[in-house]
Coordinates of C-alpha atoms in Angstrom, one line a residue:
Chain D
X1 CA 243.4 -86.4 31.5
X2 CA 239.8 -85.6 30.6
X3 CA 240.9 -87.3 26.8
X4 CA 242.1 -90.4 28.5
X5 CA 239.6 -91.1 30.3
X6 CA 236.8 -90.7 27.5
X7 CA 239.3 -93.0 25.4
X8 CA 239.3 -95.6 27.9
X9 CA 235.4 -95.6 28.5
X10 CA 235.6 -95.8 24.3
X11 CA 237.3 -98.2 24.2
X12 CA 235.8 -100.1 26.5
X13 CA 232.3 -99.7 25.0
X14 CA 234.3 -100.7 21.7
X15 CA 235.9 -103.6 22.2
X16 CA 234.6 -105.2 25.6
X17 CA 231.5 -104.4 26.5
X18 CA 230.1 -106.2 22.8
X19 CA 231.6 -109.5 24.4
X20 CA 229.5 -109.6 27.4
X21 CA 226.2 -109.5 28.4
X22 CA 224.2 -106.4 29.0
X23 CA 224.4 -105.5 32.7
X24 CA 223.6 -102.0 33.8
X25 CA 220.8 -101.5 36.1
X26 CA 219.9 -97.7 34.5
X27 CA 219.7 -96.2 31.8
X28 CA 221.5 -94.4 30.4
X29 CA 224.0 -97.1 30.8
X30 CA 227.2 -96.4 33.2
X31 CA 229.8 -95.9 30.0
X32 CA 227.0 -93.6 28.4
X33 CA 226.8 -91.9 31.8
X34 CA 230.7 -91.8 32.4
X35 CA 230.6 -90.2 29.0
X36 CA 228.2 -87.4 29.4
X37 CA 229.3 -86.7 32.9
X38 CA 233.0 -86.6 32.2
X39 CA 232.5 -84.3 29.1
X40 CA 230.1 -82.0 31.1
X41 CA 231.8 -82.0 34.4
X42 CA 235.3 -82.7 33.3
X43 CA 238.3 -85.4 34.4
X44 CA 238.2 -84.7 38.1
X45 CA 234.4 -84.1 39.7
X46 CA 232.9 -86.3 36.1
X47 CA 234.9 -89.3 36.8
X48 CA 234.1 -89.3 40.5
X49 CA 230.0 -89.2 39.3
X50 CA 230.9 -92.2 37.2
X51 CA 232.4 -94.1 39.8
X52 CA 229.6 -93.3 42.1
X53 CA 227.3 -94.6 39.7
X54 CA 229.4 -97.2 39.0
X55 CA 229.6 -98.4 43.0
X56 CA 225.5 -97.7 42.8
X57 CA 225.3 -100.2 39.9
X58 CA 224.6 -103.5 42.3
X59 CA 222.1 -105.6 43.2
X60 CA 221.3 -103.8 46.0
X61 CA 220.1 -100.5 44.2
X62 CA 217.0 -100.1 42.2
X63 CA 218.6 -99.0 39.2
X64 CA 216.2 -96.9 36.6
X65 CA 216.4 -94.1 34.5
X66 CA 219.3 -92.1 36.2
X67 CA 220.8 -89.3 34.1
X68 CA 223.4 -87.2 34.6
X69 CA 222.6 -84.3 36.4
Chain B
X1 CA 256.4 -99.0 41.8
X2 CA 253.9 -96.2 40.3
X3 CA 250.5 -95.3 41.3
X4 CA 249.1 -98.1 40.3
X5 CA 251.3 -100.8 41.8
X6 CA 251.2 -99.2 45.0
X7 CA 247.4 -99.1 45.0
X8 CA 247.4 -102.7 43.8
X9 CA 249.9 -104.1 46.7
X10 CA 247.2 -102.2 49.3
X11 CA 244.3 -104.2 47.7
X12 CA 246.2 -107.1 47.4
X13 CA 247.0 -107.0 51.5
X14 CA 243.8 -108.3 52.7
X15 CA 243.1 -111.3 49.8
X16 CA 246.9 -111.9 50.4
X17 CA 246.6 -112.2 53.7
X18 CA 243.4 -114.8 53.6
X19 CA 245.3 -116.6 51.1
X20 CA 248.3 -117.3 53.5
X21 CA 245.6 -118.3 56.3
X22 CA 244.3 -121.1 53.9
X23 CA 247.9 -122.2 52.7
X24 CA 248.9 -122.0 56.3
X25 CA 246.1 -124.6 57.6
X26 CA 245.9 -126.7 54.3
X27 CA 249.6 -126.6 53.1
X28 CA 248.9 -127.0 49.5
X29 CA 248.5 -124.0 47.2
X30 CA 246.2 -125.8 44.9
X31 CA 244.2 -126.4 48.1
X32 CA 244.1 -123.0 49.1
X33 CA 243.2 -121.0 46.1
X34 CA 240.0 -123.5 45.9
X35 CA 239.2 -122.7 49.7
X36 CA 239.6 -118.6 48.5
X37 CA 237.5 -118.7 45.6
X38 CA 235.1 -120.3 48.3
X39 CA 235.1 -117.6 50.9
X40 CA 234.9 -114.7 47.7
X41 CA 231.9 -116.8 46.3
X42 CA 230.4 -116.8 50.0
X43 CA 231.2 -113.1 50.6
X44 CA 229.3 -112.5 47.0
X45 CA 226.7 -114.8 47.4
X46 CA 223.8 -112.1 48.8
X47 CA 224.4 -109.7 45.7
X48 CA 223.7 -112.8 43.2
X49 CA 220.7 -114.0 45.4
X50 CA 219.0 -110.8 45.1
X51 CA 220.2 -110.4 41.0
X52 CA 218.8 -114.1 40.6
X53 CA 215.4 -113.4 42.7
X54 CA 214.7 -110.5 40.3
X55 CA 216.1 -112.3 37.1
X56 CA 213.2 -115.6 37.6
X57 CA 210.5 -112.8 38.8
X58 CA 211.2 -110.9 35.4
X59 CA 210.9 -113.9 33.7
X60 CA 207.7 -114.0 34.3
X61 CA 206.9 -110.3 32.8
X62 CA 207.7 -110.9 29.5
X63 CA 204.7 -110.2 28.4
X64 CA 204.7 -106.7 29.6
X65 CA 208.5 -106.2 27.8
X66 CA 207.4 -107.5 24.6
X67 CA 204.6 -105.1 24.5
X68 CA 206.9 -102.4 24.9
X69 CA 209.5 -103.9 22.3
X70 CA 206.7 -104.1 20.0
X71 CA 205.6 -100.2 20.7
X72 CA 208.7 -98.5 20.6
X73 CA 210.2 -100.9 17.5
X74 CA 212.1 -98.2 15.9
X75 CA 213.5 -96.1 19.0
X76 CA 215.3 -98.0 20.9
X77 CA 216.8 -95.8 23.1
X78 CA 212.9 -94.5 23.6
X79 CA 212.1 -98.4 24.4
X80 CA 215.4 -99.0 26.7
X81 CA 214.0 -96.5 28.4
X82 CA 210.7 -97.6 29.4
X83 CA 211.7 -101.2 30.2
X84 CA 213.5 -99.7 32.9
X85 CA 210.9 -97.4 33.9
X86 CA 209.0 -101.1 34.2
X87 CA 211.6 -102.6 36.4
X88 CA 211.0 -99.4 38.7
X89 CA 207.6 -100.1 38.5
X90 CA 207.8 -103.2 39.5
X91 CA 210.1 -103.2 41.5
X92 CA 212.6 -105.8 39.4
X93 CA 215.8 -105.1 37.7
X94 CA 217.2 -108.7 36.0
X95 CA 220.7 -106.8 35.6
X96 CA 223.0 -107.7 38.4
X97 CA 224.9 -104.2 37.6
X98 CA 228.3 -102.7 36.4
X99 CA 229.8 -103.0 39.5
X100 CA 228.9 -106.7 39.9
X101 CA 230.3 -107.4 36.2
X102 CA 233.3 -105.8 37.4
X103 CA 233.8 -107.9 41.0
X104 CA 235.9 -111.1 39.4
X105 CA 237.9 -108.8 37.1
X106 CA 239.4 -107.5 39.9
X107 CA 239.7 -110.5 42.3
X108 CA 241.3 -111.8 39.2
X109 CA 243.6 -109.0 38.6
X110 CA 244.1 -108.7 42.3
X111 CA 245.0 -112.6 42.6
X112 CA 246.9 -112.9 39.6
X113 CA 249.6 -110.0 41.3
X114 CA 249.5 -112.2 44.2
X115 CA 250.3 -115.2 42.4
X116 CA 253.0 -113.7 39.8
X117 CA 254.7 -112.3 43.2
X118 CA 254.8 -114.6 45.3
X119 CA 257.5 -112.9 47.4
X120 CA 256.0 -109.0 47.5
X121 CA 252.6 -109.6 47.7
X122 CA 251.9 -113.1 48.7
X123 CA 254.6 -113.4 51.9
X124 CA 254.2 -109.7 51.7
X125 CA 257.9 -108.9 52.2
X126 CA 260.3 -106.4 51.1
X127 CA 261.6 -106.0 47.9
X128 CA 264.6 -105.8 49.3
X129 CA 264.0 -109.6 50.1
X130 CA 263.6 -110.4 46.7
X131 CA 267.5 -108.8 45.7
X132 CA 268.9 -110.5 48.5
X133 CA 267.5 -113.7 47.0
X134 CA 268.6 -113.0 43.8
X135 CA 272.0 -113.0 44.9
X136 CA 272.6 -115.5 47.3
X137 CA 271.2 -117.5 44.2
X138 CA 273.6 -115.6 41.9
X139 CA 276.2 -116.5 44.3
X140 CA 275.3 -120.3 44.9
X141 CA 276.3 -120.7 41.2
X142 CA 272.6 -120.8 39.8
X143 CA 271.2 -120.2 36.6
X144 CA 269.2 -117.5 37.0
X145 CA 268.7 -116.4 33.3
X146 CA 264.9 -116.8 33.5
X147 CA 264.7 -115.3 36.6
X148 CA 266.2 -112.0 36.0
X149 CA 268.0 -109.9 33.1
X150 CA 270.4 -107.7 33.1
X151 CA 269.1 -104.1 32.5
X152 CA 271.0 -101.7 30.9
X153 CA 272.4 -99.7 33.9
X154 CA 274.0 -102.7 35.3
X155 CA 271.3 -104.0 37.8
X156 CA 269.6 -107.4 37.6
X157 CA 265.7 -106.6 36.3
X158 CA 263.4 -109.8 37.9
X159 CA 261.4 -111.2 35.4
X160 CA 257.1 -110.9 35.1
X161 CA 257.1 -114.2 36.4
X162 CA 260.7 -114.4 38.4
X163 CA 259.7 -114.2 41.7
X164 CA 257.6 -117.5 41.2
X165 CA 261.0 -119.1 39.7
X166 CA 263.0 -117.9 42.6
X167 CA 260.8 -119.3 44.9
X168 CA 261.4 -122.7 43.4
X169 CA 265.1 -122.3 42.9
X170 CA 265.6 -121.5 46.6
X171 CA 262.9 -124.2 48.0
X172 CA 265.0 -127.1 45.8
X173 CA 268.3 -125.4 45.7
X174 CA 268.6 -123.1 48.6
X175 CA 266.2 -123.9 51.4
X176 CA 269.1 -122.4 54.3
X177 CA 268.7 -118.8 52.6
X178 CA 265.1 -119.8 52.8
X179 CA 265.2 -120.5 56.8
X180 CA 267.1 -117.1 57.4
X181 CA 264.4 -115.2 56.2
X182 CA 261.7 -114.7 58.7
X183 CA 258.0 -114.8 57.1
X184 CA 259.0 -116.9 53.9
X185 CA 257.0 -119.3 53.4
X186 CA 258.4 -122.4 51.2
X187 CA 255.3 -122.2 48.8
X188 CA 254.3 -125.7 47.7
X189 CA 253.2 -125.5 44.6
X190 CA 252.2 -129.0 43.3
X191 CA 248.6 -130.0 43.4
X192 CA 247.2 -133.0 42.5
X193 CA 250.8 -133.9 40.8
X194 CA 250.8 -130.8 38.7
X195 CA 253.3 -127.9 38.9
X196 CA 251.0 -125.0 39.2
X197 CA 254.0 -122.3 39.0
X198 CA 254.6 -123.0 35.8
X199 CA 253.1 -121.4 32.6
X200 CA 251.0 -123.8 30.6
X201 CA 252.6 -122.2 27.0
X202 CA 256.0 -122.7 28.3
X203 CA 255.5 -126.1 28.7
X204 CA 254.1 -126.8 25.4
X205 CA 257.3 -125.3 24.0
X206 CA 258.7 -128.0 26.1
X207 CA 256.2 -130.5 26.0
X208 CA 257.2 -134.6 27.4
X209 CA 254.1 -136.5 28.2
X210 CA 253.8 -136.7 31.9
X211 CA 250.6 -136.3 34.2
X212 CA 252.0 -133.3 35.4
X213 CA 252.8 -131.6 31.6
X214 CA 249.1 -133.4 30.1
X215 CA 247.4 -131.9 33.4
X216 CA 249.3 -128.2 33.1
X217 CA 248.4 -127.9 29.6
X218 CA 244.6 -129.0 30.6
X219 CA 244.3 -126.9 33.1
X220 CA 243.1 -123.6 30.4
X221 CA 241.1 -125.7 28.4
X222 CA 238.7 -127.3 31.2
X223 CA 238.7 -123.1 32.6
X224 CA 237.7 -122.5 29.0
X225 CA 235.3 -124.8 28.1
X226 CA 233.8 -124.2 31.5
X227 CA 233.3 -120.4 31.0
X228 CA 231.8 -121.6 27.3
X229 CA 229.4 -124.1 29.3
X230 CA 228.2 -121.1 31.7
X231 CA 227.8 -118.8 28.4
X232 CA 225.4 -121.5 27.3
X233 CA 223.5 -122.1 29.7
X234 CA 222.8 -118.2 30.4
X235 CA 222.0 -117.8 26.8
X236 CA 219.6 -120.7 26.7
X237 CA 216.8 -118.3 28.2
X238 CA 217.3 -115.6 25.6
X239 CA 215.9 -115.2 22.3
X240 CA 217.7 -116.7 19.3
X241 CA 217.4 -114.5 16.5
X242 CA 218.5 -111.2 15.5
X243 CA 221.6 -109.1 15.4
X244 CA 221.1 -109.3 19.5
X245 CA 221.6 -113.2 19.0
X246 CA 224.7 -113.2 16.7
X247 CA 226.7 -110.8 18.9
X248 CA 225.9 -112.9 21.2
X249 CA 227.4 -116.1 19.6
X250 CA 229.9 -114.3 18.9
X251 CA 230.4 -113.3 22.4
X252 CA 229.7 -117.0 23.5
X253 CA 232.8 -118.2 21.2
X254 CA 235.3 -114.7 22.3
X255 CA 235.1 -115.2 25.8
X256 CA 236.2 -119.0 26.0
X257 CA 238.7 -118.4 23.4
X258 CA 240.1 -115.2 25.5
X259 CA 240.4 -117.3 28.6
X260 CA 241.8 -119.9 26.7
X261 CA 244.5 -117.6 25.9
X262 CA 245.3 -115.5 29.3
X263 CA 245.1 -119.5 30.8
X264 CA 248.1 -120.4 28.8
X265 CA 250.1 -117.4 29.2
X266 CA 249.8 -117.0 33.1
X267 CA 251.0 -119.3 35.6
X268 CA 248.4 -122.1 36.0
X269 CA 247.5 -121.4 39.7
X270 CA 245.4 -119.0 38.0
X271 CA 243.3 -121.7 36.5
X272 CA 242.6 -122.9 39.3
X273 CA 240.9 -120.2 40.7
X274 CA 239.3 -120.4 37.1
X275 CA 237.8 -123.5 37.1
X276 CA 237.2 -123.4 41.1
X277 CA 234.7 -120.6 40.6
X278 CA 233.4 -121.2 37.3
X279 CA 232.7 -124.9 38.7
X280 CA 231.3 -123.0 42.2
X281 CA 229.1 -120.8 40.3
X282 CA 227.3 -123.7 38.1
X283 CA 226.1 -125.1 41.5
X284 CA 225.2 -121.9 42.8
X285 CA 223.1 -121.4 40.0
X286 CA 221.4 -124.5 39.7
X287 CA 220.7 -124.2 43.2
X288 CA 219.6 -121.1 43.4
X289 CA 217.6 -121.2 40.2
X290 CA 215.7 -124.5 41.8
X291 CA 215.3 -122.4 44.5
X292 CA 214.2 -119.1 43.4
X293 CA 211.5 -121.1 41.6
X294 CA 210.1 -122.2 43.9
X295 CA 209.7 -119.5 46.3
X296 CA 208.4 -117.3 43.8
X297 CA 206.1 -119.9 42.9
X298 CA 204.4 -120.3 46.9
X299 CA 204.8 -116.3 46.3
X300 CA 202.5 -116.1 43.1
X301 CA 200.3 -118.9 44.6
X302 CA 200.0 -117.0 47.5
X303 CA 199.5 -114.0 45.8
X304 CA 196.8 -115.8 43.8
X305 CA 194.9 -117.2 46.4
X306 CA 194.8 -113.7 48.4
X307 CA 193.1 -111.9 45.0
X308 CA 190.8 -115.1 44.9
X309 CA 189.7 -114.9 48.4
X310 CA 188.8 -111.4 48.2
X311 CA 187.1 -111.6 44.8
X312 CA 184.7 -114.7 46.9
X313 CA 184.2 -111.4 49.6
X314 CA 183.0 -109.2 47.2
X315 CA 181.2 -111.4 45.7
X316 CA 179.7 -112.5 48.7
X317 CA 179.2 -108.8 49.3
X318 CA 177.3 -108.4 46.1
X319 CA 175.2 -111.2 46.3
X320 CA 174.2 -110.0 49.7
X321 CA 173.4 -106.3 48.3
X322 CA 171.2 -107.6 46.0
X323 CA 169.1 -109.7 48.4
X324 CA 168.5 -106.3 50.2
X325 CA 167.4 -104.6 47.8
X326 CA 165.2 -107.4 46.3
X327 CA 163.3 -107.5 49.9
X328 CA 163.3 -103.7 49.7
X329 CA 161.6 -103.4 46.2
X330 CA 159.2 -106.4 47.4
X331 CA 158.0 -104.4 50.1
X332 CA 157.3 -101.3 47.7
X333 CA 154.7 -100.7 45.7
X334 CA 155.1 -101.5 42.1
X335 CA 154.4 -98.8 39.5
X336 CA 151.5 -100.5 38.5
X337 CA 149.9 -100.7 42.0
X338 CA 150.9 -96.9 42.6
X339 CA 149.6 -95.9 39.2
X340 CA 146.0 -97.5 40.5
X341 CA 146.3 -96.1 43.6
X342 CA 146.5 -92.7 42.1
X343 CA 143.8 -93.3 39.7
X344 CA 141.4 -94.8 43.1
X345 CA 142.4 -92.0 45.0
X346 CA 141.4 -89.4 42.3
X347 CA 137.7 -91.2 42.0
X348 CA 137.1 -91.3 45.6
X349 CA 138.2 -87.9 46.4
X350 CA 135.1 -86.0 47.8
X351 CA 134.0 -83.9 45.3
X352 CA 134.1 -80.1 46.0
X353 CA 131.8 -78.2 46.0
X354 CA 131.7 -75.8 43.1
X355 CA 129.4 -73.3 45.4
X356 CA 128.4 -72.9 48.6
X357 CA 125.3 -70.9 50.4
X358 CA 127.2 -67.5 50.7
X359 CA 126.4 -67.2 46.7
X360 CA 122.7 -68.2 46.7
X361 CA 120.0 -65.5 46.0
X362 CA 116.9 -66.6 46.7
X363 CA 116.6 -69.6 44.0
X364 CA 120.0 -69.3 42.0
X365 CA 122.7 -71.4 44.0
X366 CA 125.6 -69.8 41.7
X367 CA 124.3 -65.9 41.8
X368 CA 127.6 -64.2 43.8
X369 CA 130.2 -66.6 43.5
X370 CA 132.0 -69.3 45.8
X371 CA 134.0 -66.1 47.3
X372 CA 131.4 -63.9 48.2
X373 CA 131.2 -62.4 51.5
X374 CA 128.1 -60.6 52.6
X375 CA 129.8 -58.3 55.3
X376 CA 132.9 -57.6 53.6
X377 CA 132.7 -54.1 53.7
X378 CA 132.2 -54.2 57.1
X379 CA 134.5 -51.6 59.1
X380 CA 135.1 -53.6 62.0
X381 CA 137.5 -55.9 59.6
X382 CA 135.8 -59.0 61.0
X383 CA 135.0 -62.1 58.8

C-alpha cells in the first residue's frame, strides 16, 4: 500500500506536475510533503497528513514553510 | 462496482442532481451543462478572487523576489524557501494551491461519469434499469452491438459509452419502454444542431459533411485552442528565458494537445463544459484582473498618502522643535558672554584680605598669622 501510494505521488511529480504551472502554497511542496510524510509515517496516518495538507492547500490558507512534522 | 465506483456514484449525486434541475427547466442538454459550469464557476469564484488579489499584489514585489533569486542563485531549494517565508511576511501567496489545481479535475472526472452514464448516475436509477433496457431493446429486434458485448459467461457487458447509446435507441426506437420507467428522463441531446452523445473520433471514422458532423468534430479543437489561449495569456506575465521558460512552452503546447485528445475520445457533451468554462474563466479573469487593479491601486494610493501625511506631521513636529530651542538658546547666554562674565566677576570680586588685626604686633600687620587667636588657650572653650 505504502509502495503504491509513493508510486503514484512519483508519478505524478513525473509526468504531470512538469505540464502545469507551479501551485503549492508551501514549501516543501504537497507531493514533496506526501512523500516524506508517507515514508515516515507510513500508508495509513502519512497519507491522511497529505490529504490534510492537500485540503489546506487553498486560497484561503496562508501557506509558508510547512514541514512535515 | 468497486471502491471507487461506489465513492464516485456518491460524488456524483449532488452535481447529478443540479444537472437534472437545469435540464429540467431548460430542456436542452447543451443548455444545461453551460448553466452547470455557471453555478461551479460561481460556487469557486471567492477562492480565485482571493488567489487573484494576492497574485496582482505580488506583482508588485518583484523587486523583493529578485533579490532573493539573486542571493540564493545556486540553492534553490534554500531560495524556494525564503520566497515563501516573504509571502508569510507579507502576507501574499500568488499560488492559488494544490487543492485549487485539483477542483476541475474532479468536476471533470465527476461530470464525465455523469455524462458516459446517463442512466446510473445522471437519472440516477438502478442498474437494474439499465438490463431491463437492454432487453426490451434486444427484444424489439435492435442492434445493439455497440451497446453491449457479449462477455464470456454468457451475460451482455454494456459498453464505456452504452448507456449514452441506449438512451438514444429507446428515445427514437422505443419511447413506450421509456414511459414505463418512472424517473427516466428522454435526454435531449442535440444542441445548437449538434449530436452531443456522440464521440467526436467516431465520427471522423465516419465523417459526411453536415453542420452537425463539422460542429462535433470542432467542438475539441475550439476546447483546445481555448485552453492554449488561457496558457498564453497566464504565461505572458512570466519571464521568458531559462529552462523555467522552455518547460513551460512545452507545457503550453502538452496541455492543448492533451485536451485535444480526451475531446475526441469522450462524448462531446464534455466539450461543452470545456469550452463553457474555459470561455467563463477568460471573462472572469479579465474582469477580475481590471478589477483587482484597481482596488489595489486606491489601496497603495491610500497607503501612500497616509505615509505622506504623517511624514508632513513630523515634519511639522520638527520644525516646531527647532523653533523652541532656537528661542531657548536666544534667551541664554552665549559662551562668549559667560566667558566675560567670569572674567568681570573674577576682577570685581572684593579682594580678601590676606590679614586681619588678630596678627598685628605692634607695627607688623602679618606677625601671627590670619588664624591667630589671642585667647585660644582659654579654658572656658569660648572664642
Amino acid at each position: 500500500m505504502k509502495r503504491v501510494l509513493l508510486a503514484m505521488v512519483k508519478f505524478y511529480r513525473v509526468a504531470i506536475s512538469p505540464y502545469r504551472p507551479s501551485c503549492c502554497r508551501f514549501y516543501p511542496t504537497c507531493s514533496q510533503y506526501a512523500l516524506e510524510a508517507i515514508e515516515k509515517y507510513g500508508a495509513l496516518k502519512g497519507g491522511y497528513l497529505s490529504l490534510r495538507r492537500i485540503l489546506r492547500c487553498n486560497p484561503f490558507h496562508k501557506g509558508g514553510y510547512d514541514p512535515v512534522p | 462496482m468497486g471502491f471507487f465506483g461506489t465513492l464516485g456514484y456518491y460524488v456524483c449525486i449532488p452535481f447529478a442532481a443540479l444537472l437534472r434541475l437545469f435540464y429540467n427547466l431548460t430542456g436542452s442538454y447543451g443548455l444545461s451543462l453551460i448553466f452547470f459550469t455557471l453555478v461551479i464557476k460561481l460556487v469557486l469564484l471567492p477562492f480565485q478572487m482571493k488567489s487573484k488579489k494576492s497574485m496582482v499584489r505580488m506583482n508588485r514585489m518583484s523587486g523583493k523576489m529578485q533579490e532573493i533569486q539573486k542571493k540564493y542563485a545556486n540553492n534553490p531549494a534554500k531560495q524556494q524557501e525564503e520566497t515563501q517565508k516573504l509571502y508569510a511576511e507579507q502576507g501574499v501567496n500568488p499560488m492559488s494551491g494544490c487543492l485549487w489545481s485539483l477542483l476541475p479535475m474532479f468536476f471533470l472526472i465527476a461530470l464525465y461519469a455523469i455524462i458516459r452514464q446517463p442512466i446510473t448516475h445522471f437519472m440516477m436509477l438502478d442498474s437494474s434499469v439499465v438490463d431491463s433496457a437492454l432487453s426490451a431493446l434486444q427484444s424489439a429486434g435492435i442492434d445493439i452491438s455497440n451497446i453491449a458485448i457479449a462477455a464470456k459467461d454468457g451475460t451482455m457487458q454494456v459498453t464505456a459509452f452504452g448507456q449514452i447509446m441506449m438512451v438514444n435507441a429507446i428515445n427514437t426506437q422505443l419511447p413506450d419502454f421509456a414511459a414505463t420507467i418512472p424517473g427516466w428522463i428522454s435526454v435531449n441531446y442535440s444542441f445548437l444542431g449538434m449530436d452531443l452523445s456522440v464521440l467526436p473520433s467516431n465520427v471522423i471514422k465516419a465523417f459526411t459533411f453536415t453542420w452537425s458532423n463539422i460542429g462535433v468534430v470542432l467542438m475539441p479543437v475550439v476546447s483546445a485552442a481555448l485552453s492554449f489561449l488561457m496558457s498564453m495569456a497566464s504565461m505572458s506575465g512570466q519571464s521568458k528565458q531559462g529552462p523555467a521558460a522552455n518547460q513551460m512552452k512545452m507545457m503550453m503546447w502538452m496541455m492543448p494537445l492533451m485536451s485535444l485528445w480526451i475531446g475526441f475520445t469522450l462524448p462531446a457533451a464534455l466539450c461543452v463544459y470545456w469550452i463553457a468554462q474555459s470561455a467563463f474563466s477568460a471573462v472572469q479573469e479579465w474582469f477580475m484582473g481590471k478589477f483587482y487593479n484597481q482596488k489595489i491601486e486606491e489601496e497603495e494610493n491610500q497607503r501612500q498618502a497616509v505615509i505622506e501625511a504623517d511624514r508632513k506631521r513630523r515634519q511639522e513636529e520638527a520644525k516646531q522643535k527647532q523653533e523652541e530651542q532656537r528661542r531657548q538658546s536666544a534667551q541664554k547666554p552665549s559662551l562668549k558672554e559667560k566667558r566675560k562674565a567670569a572674567q568681570d566677576a573674577k576682577v570685581n570680586k572684593p579682594k580678601k584680605a590676606s590679614t586681619n588685626e588678630n596678627g598685628r604686633v605692634g607695627d607688623r600687620p602679618y606677625a601671627r598669622g590670619r588664624a591667630y587667636q589671642e585667647n585660644r588657650f582659654n579654658d572656658s572653650n569660648e572664642k
